[in-house]
Each structure stands twice: as structure tokens, then as C-alpha cells.
XYZ file of C-alpha atoms in Angstrom:
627
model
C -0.472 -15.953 4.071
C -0.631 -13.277 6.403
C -0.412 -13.272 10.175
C -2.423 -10.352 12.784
C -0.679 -7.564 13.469
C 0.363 -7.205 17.319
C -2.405 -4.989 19.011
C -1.299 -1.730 20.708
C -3.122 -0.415 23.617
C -4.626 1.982 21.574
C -7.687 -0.865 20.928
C -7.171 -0.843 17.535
C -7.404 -4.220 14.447
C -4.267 -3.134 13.182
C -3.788 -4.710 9.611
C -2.132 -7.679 9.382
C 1.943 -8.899 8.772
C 2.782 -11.428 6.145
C 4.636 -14.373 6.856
C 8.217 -14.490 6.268
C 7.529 -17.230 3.579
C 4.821 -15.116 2.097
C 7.115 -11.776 1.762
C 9.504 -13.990 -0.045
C 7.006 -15.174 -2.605
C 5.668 -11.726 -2.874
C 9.383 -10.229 -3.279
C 10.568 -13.270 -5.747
C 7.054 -12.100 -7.909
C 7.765 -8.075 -7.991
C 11.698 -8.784 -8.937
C 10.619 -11.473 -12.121
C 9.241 -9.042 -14.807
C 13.025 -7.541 -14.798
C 14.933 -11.224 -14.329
C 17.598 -10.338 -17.353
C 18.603 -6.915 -15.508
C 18.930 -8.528 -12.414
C 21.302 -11.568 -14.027
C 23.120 -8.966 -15.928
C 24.084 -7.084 -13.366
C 25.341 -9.694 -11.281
C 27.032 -11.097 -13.930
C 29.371 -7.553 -14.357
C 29.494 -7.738 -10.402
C 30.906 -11.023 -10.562
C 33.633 -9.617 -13.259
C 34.456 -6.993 -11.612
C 34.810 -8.790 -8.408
C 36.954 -11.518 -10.069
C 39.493 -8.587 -11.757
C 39.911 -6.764 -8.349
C 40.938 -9.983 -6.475
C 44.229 -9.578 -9.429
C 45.022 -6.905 -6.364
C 46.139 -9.464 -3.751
C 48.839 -11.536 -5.792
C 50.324 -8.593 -7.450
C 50.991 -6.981 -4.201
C 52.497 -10.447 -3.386
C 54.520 -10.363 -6.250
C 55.991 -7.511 -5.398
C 56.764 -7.946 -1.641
C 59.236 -11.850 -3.431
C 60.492 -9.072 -5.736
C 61.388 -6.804 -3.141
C 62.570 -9.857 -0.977
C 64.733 -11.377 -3.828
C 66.758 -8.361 -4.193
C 65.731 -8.019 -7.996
C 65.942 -5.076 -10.172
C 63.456 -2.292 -9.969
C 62.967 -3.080 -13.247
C 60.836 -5.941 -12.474
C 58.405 -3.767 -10.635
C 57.034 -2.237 -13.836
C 54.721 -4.426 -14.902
C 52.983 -5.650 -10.928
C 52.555 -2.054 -10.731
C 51.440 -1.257 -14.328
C 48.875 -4.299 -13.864
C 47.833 -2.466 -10.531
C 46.891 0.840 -11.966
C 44.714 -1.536 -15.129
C 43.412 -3.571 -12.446
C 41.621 -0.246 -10.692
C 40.429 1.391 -13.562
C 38.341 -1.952 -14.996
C 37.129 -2.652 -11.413
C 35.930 0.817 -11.291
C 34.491 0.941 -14.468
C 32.672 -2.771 -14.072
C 31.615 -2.043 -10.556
C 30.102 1.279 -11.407
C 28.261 -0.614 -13.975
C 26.984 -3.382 -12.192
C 25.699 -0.996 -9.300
C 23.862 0.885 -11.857
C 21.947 -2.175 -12.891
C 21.261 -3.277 -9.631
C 20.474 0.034 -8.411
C 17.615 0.386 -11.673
C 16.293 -2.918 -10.805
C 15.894 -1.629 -6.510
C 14.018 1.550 -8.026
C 12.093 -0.473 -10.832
C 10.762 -3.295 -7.822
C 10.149 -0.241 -5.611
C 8.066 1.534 -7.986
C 6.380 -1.888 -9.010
C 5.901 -1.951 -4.909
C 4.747 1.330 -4.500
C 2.124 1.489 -7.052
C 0.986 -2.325 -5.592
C 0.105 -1.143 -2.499
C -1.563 2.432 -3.107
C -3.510 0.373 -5.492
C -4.652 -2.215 -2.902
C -5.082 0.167 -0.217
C -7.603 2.374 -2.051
C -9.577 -0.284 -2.218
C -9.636 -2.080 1.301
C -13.151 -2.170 2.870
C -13.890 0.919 4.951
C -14.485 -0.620 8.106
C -11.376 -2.428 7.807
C -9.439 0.857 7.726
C -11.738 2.131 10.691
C -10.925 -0.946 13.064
C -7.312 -0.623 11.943
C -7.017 3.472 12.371
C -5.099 5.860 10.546
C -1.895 5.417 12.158
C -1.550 2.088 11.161
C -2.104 2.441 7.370
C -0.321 5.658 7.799
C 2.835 4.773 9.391
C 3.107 1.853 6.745
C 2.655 4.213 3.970
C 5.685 6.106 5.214
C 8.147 4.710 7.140
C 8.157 1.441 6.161
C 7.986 2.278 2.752
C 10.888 4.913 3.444
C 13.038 1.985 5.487
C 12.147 -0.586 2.102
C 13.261 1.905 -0.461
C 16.307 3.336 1.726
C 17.261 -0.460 1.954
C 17.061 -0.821 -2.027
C 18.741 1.853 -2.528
C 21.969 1.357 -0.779
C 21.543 -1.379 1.201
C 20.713 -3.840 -2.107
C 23.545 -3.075 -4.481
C 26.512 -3.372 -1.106
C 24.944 -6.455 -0.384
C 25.492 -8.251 -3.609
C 28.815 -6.735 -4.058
C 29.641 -7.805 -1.046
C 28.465 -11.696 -0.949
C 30.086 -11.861 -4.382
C 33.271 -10.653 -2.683
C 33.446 -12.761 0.066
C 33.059 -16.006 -2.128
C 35.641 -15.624 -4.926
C 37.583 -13.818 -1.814
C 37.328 -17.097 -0.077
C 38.319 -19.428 -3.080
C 41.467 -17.270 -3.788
C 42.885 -18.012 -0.467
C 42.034 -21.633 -1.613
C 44.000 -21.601 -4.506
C 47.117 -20.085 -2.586
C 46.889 -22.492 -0.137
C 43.965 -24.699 1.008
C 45.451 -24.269 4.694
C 44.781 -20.526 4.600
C 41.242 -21.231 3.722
C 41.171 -23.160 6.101
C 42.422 -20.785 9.102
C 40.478 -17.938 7.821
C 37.191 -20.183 8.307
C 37.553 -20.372 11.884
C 35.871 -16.900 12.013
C 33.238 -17.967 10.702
C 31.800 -20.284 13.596
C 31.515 -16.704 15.541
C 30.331 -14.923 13.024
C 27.284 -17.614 12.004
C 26.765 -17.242 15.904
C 26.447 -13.829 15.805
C 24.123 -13.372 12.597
C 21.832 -15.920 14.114
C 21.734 -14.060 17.625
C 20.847 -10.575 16.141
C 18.215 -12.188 13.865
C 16.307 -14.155 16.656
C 15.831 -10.791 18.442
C 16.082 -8.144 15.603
C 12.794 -9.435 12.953
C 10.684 -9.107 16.161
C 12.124 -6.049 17.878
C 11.801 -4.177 14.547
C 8.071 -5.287 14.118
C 7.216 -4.588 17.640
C 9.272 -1.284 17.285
C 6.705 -0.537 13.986
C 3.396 -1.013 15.802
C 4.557 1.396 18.479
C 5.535 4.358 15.825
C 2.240 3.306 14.441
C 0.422 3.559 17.630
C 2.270 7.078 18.534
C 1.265 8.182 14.770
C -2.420 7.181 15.551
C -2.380 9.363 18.960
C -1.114 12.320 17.155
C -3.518 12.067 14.367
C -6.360 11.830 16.363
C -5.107 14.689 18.991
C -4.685 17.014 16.363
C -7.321 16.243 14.313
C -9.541 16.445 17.269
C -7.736 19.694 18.881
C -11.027 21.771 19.029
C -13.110 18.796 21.102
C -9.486 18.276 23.381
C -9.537 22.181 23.992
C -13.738 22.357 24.524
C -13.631 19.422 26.957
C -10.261 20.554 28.786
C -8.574 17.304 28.071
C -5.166 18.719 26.574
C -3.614 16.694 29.816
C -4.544 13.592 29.198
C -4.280 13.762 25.644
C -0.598 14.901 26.213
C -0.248 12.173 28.634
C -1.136 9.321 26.242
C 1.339 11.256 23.641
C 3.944 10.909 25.801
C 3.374 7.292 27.021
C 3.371 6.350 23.144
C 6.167 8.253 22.359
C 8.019 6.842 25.171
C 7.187 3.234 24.291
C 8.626 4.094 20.647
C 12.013 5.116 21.996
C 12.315 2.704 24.274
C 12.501 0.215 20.795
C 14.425 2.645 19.478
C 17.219 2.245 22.786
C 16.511 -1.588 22.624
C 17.214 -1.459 19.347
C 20.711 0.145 19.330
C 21.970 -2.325 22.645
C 21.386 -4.577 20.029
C 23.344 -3.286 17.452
C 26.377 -2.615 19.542
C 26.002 -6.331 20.782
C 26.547 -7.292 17.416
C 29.736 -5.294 16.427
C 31.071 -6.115 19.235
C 30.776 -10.109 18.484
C 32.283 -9.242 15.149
C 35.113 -7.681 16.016
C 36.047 -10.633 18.348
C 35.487 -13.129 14.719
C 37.977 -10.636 13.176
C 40.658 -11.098 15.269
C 40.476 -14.755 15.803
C 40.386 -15.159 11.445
C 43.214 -12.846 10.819
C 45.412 -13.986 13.744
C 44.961 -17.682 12.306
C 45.876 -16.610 9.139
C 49.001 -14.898 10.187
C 49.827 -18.106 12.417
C 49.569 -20.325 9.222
C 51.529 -17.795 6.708
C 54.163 -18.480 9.721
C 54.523 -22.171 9.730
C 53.841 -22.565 5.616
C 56.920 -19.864 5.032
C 59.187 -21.529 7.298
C 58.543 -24.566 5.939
C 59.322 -23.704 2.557
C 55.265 -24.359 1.404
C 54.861 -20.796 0.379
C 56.821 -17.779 -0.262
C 56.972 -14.580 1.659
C 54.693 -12.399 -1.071
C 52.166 -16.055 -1.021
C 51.511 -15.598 2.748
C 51.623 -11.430 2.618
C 48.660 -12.310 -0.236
C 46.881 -14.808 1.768
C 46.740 -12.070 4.948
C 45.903 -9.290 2.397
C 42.864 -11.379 1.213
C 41.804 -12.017 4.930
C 41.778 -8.355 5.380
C 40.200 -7.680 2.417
C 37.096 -9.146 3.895
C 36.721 -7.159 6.806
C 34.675 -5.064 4.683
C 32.707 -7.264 2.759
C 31.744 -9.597 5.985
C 30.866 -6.515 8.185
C 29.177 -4.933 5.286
C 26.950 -8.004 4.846
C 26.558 -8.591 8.555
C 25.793 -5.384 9.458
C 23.741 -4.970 6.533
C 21.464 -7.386 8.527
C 20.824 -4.571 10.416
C 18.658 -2.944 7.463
C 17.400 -6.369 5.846
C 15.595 -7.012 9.624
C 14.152 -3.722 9.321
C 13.474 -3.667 5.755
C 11.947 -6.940 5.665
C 9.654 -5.707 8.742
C 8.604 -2.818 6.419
C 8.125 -5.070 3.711
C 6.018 -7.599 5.950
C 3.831 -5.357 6.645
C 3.269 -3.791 2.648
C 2.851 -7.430 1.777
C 0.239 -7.916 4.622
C -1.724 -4.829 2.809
C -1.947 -5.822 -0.319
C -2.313 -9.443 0.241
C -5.474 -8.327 2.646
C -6.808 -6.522 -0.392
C -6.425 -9.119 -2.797
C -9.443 -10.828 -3.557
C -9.484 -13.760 -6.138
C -12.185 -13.210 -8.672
C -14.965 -15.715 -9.151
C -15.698 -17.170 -12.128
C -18.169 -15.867 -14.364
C -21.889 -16.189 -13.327
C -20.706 -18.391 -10.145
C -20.451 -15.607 -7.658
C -18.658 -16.794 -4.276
C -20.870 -17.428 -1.593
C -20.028 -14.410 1.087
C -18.531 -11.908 -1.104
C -20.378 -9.224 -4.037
C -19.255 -9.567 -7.641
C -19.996 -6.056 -8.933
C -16.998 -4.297 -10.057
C -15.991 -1.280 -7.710
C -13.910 1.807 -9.569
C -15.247 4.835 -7.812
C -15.703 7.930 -9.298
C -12.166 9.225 -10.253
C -11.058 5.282 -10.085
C -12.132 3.798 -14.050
C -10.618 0.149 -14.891
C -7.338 0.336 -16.763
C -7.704 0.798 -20.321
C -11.227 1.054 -20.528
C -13.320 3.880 -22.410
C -16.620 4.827 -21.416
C -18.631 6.062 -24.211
C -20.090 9.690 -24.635
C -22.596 11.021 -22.013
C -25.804 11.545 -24.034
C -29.359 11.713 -22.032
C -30.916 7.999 -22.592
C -34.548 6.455 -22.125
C -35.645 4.120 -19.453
C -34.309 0.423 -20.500
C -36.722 -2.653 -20.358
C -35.681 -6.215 -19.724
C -37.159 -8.897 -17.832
C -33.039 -9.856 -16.226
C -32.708 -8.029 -13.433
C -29.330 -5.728 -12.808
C -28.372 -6.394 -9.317
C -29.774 -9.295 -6.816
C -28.796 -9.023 -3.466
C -29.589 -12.336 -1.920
C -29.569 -13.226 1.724
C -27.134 -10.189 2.814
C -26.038 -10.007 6.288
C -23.413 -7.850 7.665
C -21.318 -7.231 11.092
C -18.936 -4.851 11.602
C -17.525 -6.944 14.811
C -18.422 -9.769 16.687
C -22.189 -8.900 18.276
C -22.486 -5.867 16.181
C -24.565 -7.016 13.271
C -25.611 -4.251 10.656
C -27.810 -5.563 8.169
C -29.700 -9.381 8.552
C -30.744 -11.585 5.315
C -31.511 -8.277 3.226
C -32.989 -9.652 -0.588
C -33.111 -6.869 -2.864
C -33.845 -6.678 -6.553
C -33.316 -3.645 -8.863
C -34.321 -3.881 -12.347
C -32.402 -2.853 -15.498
C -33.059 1.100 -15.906
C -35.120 0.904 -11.966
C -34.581 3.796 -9.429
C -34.838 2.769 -6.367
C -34.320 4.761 -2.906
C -33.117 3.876 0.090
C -34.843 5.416 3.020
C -34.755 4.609 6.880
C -33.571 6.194 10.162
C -30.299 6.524 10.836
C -28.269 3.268 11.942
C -30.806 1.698 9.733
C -27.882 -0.125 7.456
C -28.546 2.143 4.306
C -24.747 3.334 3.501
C -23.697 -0.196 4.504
C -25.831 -1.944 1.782
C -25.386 0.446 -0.585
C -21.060 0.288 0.271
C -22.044 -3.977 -0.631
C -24.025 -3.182 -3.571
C -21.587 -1.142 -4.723
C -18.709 -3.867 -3.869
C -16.672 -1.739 -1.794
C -17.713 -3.408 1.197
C -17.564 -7.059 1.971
C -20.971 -8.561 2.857
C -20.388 -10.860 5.770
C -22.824 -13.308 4.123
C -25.046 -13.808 1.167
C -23.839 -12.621 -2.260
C -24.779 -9.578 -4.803
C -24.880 -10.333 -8.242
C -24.189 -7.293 -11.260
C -23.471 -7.181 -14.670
C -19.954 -6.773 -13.324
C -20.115 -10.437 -11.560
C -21.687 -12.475 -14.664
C -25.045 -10.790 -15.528
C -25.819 -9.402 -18.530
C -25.573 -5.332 -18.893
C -28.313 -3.348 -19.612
C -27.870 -2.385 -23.469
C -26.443 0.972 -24.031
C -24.721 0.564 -20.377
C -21.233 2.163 -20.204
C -18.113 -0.132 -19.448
C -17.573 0.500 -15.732
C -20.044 -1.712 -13.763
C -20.647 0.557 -11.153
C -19.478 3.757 -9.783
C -20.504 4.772 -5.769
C -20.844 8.543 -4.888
C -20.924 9.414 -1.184
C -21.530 12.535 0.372
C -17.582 12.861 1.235
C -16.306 14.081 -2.004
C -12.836 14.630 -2.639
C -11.378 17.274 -5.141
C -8.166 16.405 -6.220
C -5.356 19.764 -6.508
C -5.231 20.302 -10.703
C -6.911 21.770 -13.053
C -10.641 21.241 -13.339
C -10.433 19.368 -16.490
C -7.808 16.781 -15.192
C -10.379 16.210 -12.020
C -13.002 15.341 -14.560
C -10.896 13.024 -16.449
C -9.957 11.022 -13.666
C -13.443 9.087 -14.507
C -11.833 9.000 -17.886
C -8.919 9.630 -19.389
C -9.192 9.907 -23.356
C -12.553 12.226 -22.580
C -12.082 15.758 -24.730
C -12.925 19.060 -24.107
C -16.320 18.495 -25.599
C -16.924 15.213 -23.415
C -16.223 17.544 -20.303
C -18.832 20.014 -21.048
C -21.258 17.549 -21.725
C -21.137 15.966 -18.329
C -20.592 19.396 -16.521
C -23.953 20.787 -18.685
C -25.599 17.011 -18.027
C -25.403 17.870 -14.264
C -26.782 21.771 -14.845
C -22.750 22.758 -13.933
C -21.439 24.234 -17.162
C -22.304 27.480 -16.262
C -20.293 28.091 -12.975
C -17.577 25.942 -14.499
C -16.966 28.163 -17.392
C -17.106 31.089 -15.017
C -13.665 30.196 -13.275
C -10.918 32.393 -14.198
C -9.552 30.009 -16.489
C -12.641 27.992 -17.367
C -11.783 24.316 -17.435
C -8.040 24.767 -16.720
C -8.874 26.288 -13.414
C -6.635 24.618 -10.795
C -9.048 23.363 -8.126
C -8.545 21.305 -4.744
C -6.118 22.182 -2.219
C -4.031 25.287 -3.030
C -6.884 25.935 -6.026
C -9.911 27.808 -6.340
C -12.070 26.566 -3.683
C -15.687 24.598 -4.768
C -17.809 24.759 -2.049
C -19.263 21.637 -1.714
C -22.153 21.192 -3.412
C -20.203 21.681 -6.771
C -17.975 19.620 -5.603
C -20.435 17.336 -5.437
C -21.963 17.931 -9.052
C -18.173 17.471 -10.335
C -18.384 14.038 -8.668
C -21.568 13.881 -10.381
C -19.708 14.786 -13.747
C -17.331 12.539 -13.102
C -19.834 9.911 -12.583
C -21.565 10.895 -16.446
C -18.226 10.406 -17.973
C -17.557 7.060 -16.366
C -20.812 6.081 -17.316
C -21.329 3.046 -15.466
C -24.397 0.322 -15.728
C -25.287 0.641 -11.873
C -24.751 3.922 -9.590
C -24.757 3.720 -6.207
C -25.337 7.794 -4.535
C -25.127 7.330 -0.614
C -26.245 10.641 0.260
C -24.446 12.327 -2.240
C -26.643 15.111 -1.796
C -26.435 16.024 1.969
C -23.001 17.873 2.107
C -25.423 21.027 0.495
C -27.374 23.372 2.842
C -31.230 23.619 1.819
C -30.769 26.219 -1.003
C -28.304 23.570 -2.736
C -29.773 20.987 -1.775
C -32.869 21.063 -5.092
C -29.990 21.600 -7.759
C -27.805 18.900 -6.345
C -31.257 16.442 -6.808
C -31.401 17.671 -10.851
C -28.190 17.797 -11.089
C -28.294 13.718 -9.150
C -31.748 13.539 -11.146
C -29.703 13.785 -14.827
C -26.827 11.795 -13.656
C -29.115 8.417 -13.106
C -31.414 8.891 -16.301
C -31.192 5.928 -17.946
C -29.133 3.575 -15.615
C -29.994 1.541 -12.687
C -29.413 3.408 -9.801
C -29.666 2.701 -5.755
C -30.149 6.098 -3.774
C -29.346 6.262 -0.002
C -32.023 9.117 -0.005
C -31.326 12.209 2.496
C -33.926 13.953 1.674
C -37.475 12.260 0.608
C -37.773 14.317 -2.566
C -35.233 11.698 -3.763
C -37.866 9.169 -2.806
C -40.539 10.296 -4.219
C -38.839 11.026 -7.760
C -37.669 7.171 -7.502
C -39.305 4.233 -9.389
C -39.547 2.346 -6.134
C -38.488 2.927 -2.416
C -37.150 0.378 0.081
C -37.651 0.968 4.333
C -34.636 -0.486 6.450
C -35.297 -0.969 9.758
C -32.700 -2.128 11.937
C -30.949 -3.403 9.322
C -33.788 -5.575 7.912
C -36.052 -4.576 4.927
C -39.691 -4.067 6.375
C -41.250 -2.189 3.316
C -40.766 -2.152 -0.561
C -42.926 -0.247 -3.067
C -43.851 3.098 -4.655
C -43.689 6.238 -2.698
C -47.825 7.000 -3.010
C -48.202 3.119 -2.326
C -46.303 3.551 0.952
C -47.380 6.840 1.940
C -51.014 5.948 2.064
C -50.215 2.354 3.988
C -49.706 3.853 7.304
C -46.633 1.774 8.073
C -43.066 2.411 8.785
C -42.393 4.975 5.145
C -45.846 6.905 6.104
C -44.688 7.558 9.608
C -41.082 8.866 8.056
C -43.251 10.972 5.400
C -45.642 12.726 8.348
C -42.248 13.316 10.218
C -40.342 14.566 7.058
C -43.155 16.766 5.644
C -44.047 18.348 9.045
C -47.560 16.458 9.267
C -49.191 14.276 11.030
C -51.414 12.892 8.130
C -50.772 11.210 5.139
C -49.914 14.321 2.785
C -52.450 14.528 -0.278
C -51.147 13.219 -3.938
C -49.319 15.827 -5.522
């Protein structure tokens, strides 16, 4: 369960918080797979705590020595016990804080990977209604606050607890009256804990969305600087900078009152324990209930957990602001999550086609060899989209009722003006967009494959290609792994790319992306396109995957798209209405509502909405002739 994030003033959905409850479950589930490490190193803790509380009594033994007037003799063995005593606490301590210390990295890792993995694949508009800040400023500090607190903050915690416990039951075997003095600390210090949590789990969330919200104004000031500069607006723009930036460190002060606050209460719970401690070692002595070296034990044990209670109190501190971070990692991936629907019984409200993007294959799965295919017949369709509606907001509806039908092995192009609700559909059909309502049924959600389809169920290409920093033949193999040399240059000469690609300085091991040898982008685009052969998925989605090339690219990016999509089922957000007219069958969205469906000659000679986007396209104002 997950709760809305506060909203900052910068009008942003921020992504949500999880409950308290809900981080717990989610914390108890990353820590199970490695149960036995964390038991065994609590066990050696536990040891090692239990040998250095030895410390205490020998140091009492030798204060009645010392008191008895006996020989010096008899401090041998107290002191040779002493010296043993350090050297197997070390040793077991240093051992147990290894094991605790793997387990923090292992769950941090096991965090880490959780949350990149659910974040890639949050809806788009989600992450636009949220901003960058937000998913940024999770992505680093709180992850840096979580892992800072595993890393030192976890293994002094459970040394600690464990030492104030078997701490607390030695002074119980000396005497159950020194137990009992050294307890009246602890009313104060239960006060105190309870006091800095009421105000610290919400000053340290609130004190997140504001770094969040500064992060957000920074990003979009500098990543707008040439539009600030062009409209003269560097003033206000440094204004709302500063007004963030000011409501971050104004947390930041709150936050540190608060911390002194809280020493301050302990130190007044330290006095009051050890001073009744003292009192009671006073009367028991004099009443011949203990000896001297007893009550010198019973005060040395007292002091001994000034640092173990301070340690755990204070390390409050880092749990408030760790389990903020943590809150809001949880509230990511538990946003993300979706719970999938049994086979063939799609959930009404949400697509069942499978959604790796290019450079994003399932786990463990192979996609066969690229090898040019022929058109497949079958009388099952591959993808139904049934009753689709779509809102990106309340009053802002996209797309309304859209039914759409592409056949196993069927092209079909999506054409209309823009704001029409083409990338949206295609983003649903493609399922990495949630459809408000109505469903989309795939091979991936039930339906049976086209034979000879690949093993991914779909694969979207947009016109915003990424190319990751590595060699070119590591790019490639993001779409899969196992592929050889000889798999590469069959997708690269599949989409007409070979040639250029073989051409780099060091062919396939050219190091490309940031850094690299810069693609420009329409082969960037046909390595997406590559990358989209080796995955080799039943359905492909292209959302104007060939617009990022300027006119003279803009026919070899089509072949190159063209040879991609032979032989699967394929919907094409057409830029151009080449794509159209190459396509089996061409649908017209009009304000998010599908007004036309049919071949391109069909449509072009109807004189509706496609033959008025053909005349304005082609330059005429008459239906062009057939080719």
C-alpha cells in the first residue's frame, strides 16, 4: 500500500510513499533469500557480546583483590583473562560485522536492481506528471541515505541492541537492585525516542520532497538555459532556485534543532541512570549485600551502555531518514508492480501484451536467428484492442472507445494530425502505457503467436533512440544476449546497415554512445532497428521511428523499417505517408477516435478525412493518380 507523495509548489504528481507497514513487508521480503547469513551473524554478535561482558567482573575482581590487600600474585590470571577476553571479542565482532555488513550490501543490491527495474518500466505520463526531480532525487539521495544507513548504520545497530540486553541482564545477575536503578533511565529515554520519532519520519519526508522540488528547478533551468537566456527570464528562474533552495535548508536547520533536542534529553537519562546506580552500589556495600569490586562492576556495566544506548538512539537519527528513503523506493516499485492476469482472462482496464523494449529482452529468453520470412495467414487475430479510452488527467481525455484489430503478419499504419492519440495507442498497444479503460489482447496476454514468431511479444521503437556508451556489438546485444558475431551482421545487413557498421574504425567493437564515435541519428535509429531483428518479437510497435532523419535519410530509414517488419505484425505511427501507403491497411485518428480504416488507394479515392491528409501531404489538391 502506498500513500501520495506531498505536492510541492512546483505543480507536480510526485510519485507516491509507501506506508510504514508496507516498507516493512517490502524490507522483511528483500532480507529472506539470505535468512541463514543474517541468523549467523547475529548469532557470532551475540557471542561476542556475551565474552566482552567477562570485562566488567574481572575488573571487579580486581578492585576486592586490590581492596583485600592480597598478593600481586593473584592479579595474574583477572588480567591474563582480560587480555583473552579482547582478542576473542575482537576476533568474533569483526566476524559478525562482516556478515552483517554482506547481508546490508547483498539487500542493497537486491534493492537497487528492484527499483531500476521497476522504474524503466513506469508509464510515461506517470514520469511526466511526476517530473524529473522527483524520480531523480529518489534515485540518488535516498538511495545514497538507504545504503549509507546499511552500511554503518545496520551492523552498530545490532551490536548495539545485543549489547544493551545481555548488558542489562548482567547487572541482574549481580544484583537485581542495580537493574533495577539503572532502569530508571529508561522512562526518559522511551520519552525521548518517541518525541524525535513523532517529528523526525515526517520532517525527513517533507525535507525529501523539497530537495526533490529544488532538483526539479535545476533540471529544468539548465536544461532549458537557451529558452531562459532567449526570453530574458534568468531572474525569475534564479528566483524560484533560490526560493527552493531556501525551503530545502530550512529542513535541513529544522532538522538539526531537532537533533540537538534529542542529545540533549539523553544526556539528562544518563545522569539520572548512573547516579542511581552509584546511590544503590552505596547502600548494598554498606550493608554488606555486595562487595566493593560487585558495585565498581555494576557502575562499570551502567557506563558501558552509554555507548550502546546513544548509539541506538541516535542511530534513530539515520533509521528516520533511511526509512524515508526507503518509503519512497518502496512507493516506486510498488507503483510499477502490476499483478499479471491469468492467461486468456485479460483484466478489464489494463493491456496484456508483454513490453521489453528494444535493448530490454525477458530474462533468459533467446530469440531465434533473424532470417527474412513470408507473410503469415491465420484467421486469430494478433492484437484486439477493444473499447480503449485514455486520459492523461482529469478532463484531458486522449483517445475514446478506440477498437482495433491487426491480423497475424498485417501492417497497419497509423496516420492522423498531430494530438490525434497515435503515439498514445501505439505506447497501449505496445503495453507501456496503461489504457485508462478497455483492454488489448496479444499473444503476450493469452493469444496464440503467429508461427515462426520470435519469443519477445512485442518490442516498441520510438523516434527517441538511445545509444548506450560500449562497443557497437554490446549495443546490439542488449536485444539479445547469446547473439554471435554472425547474428549481429545479419540484423545490421537485414536493416541495409552492415556497410557503415563495418566501416567504423574497429568494425563491431567500435565504442559508440556518449564518449564514442558519434551515430548521427538515423543510424542510430537503424541500430534500434537491428536491435529490434535480433529480439525478434511477434508484434512491433514503430512510433515514428523514422522522423529523427532529415529528408535524405528519411527513404533508407523506411527500407531499413520496411525489412525490420517483414513477416511480423506490425503497428506504424506513420510520419511520413510513404509508410502508409507501403502498409497492408491504414487507420485515421481523429481526436482520439478512429474515423477511417482501410487500404491506402481505398481511402485516397473516398474523399474523407485520409484523402484530405494525402492532397495536403503530396502537395495537391486532388486525389493523386494510382501509382
Amino acid at each position: 500500500m502506498t500513500t501520495d507523495s506531498p505536492t510541492p509548489d512546483t505543480g507536480a504528481e510526485l510519485l507516491p510513499i509507501a506506508t510504514p507497514a508496507r516498507t516493512r513487508a517490502a524490507l522483511r521480503t528483500l532480507i529472506r533469500p539470505d535468512r541463514g547469513l543474517a541468523l549467523t551473524g547475529l548469532g557470532i554478535l551475540v557471542g561476542a557480546t556475551v565474552v566482552g561482558l567477562l570485562v566488567q567482573p574481572l575488573l571487579g575482581r580486581i578492585v576486592d583483590i586490590v581492596a583485600d590487600g592480597r598478593p600481586a600474585g593473584d592479579l595474574t590470571l583477572p588480567v591474563v583473562l582480560l587480555v583473552a577476553v579482547a582478542v576473542v571479542q575482537g576476533l568474533t565482532t569483526m566476524l559478525g560485522l562482516t556478515r552483517i555488513a554482506r547481508l546490508g550490501e547483498t539487500v542493497l543490491a537486491r534493492l537497487r536492481e528492484r527499483f531500476v527495474e521497476r522504474a524503466l518500466n513506469l508509464p510515461a505520463d506517470r514520469l511526466e506528471r511526476a517530473g524529473a526531480g522527483d524520480l531523480t532525487a529518489r534515485v540518488t539521495g535516498d538511495v545514497a541515505r538507504v545504503a549509507e544507513a546499511v552500511r554503518s548504520a545496520l551492523p552498530e545497530m545490532a551490536r548495539s541492541v545485543l549489547a544493551i540486553l545481555l548488558t542489562l541482564g548482567a547487572l541482574a545477575l549481580l544484583d537485581v537492585r542495580f537493574l533495577l536503578a539503572a532502569l530508571l533511565a529508561v522512562p526518559v529515554q522511551l520519552l525521548t525516542a518517541r518525541w524525535y520519532v513523532r517529528r523526525a519520519l515526517t520532517l525527513y519526508a517533507d525535507q525529501r520532497v523539497a530537495n526533490g522540488a529544488q532538483q526539479q528547478q535545476l533540471l529544468e533551468t539548465i536544461g532549458g538555459a537557451v529558452t531562459v537566456r532567449g526570453h530574458r527570464l534568468e531572474e525569475q528562474h534564479t528566483e524560484r532556485s533560490a526560493g527552493r533552495s531556501r525551503k530545502a535548508v530550512d529542513f535541513t536547520m529544522r532538522s538539526v534543532n531537532l537533533v540537538l533536542g534529542f542529545y540533549g534529553r539523553l544526556h539528562i537519562a544518563e545522569y539520572i541512570g548512573l547516579a542511581a546506580v552509584l546511590i544503590a552500589g552505596f547502600w548494598l556495600v554498606r550493608d554488606g549485600a555486595v562487595s566493593i569490586g560487585t558495585a565498581t562492576a555494576a557502575a562499570l556495566y551502567f557506563h558501558s551502555l552509554f555507548g550502546p544506548v546513544n548509539a541506538a538512539l541516535v542511530l534513530l537519527d539515520d533509521a528516520q531518514s533511511a526509512a524515508a528513503g526507503l518509503a519512497r523506493l518502496v512507493g516506486v516499485t510498488d507503483l510499477a508492480a502490476q499483478p499479471e492476469p491469468e492467461a486468456g482472462k485479460p483484466e478489464a482496464g489494463k493491456p496484456t501484451a508483454g513490453k521489453p523494449e528494444v535493448g530490454k529482452p525477458e530474462a533468459g529468453k533467446a530469440a531465434p536467428a533473424s532470417v527474412p520470412r513470408q507473410r503469415i495467414a491465420s484467421s486469430e487475430a494478433a492484437v484486439t484492442v477493444h473499447a480503449v479510452s485514455h486520459a492523461y488527467g482529469p478532463g484531458r481525455p486522449v483517445l475514446h472507445e478506440v477498437s482495433l484489430t491487426l491480423e497475424p503478419g498485417e501492417h497497419v499504419a497509423l496516420v492522423g494530425t498531430s494530438g490525434a492519440g497515435k503515439s498514445t495507442l501505439a505506447r497501449i498497444v505496445a503495453g507501456v502505457q496503461q489504457p485508462t479503460a478497455g483492454t488489448v489482447t496479444s499473444p503476450a496476454g493469452g493469444g496464440s503467436a503467429p508461427a515462426g514468431a520470435g519469443e519477445h511479444p512485442v518490442v516498441l521503437v520510438t523516434q527517441e533512440v538511445h545509444v548506450f556508451t560500449g562497443s557497437l556489438a554490446e549495443d546490439l546485444r542488449l536485444a539479445r544476449p547469446e547473439a554471435t558475431d554472425a547474428d549481429l551482421r545479419a540484423a545490421l545487413a537485414t536493416v541495409h546497415a552492415l556497410d557503415w557498421a563495418e566501416a567504423l574504425p574497429d568494425g563491431l567493437g567500435t565504442v559508440v554512445g556518449e564518449g564514442g564515435h558519434r551515430l548521427d541519428p538515423a543510424r542510430a535509429q537503424q541500430l534500434a532497428l537491428a536491435r529490434l531483428v535480433l529480439a525478434d518479437p511477434a508484434l512491433a510497435v514503430l512510433d515514428e521511428a523514422t522522423a529523427e532523419a532529415g529528408s535524405a535519410g528519411a527513404r533508407v530509414l523506411e527500407r531499413s523499417a520496411e525489412a525490420a517488419l517483414d513477416g511480423r505484425t506490425a503497428l506504424v505511427v506513420a510520419h511520413r505517408l510513404t509508410q502508409a501507403v507501403a502498409a497492408d491497411r491504414v487507420v485515421v485518428l481523429e481526436a482520439g477516435r478512429v474515423v477511417e480504416s482501410g487500404p491506402h488507394d481505398e481511402l485516397r479515392d473516398a474523399d474523407g478525412p485520409y484523402a484530405a491528409l494525402w492532397r495536403a501531404w503530396s502537395g495537391s489538391r486532388t486525389a493523386a493518380p494510382h501509382p
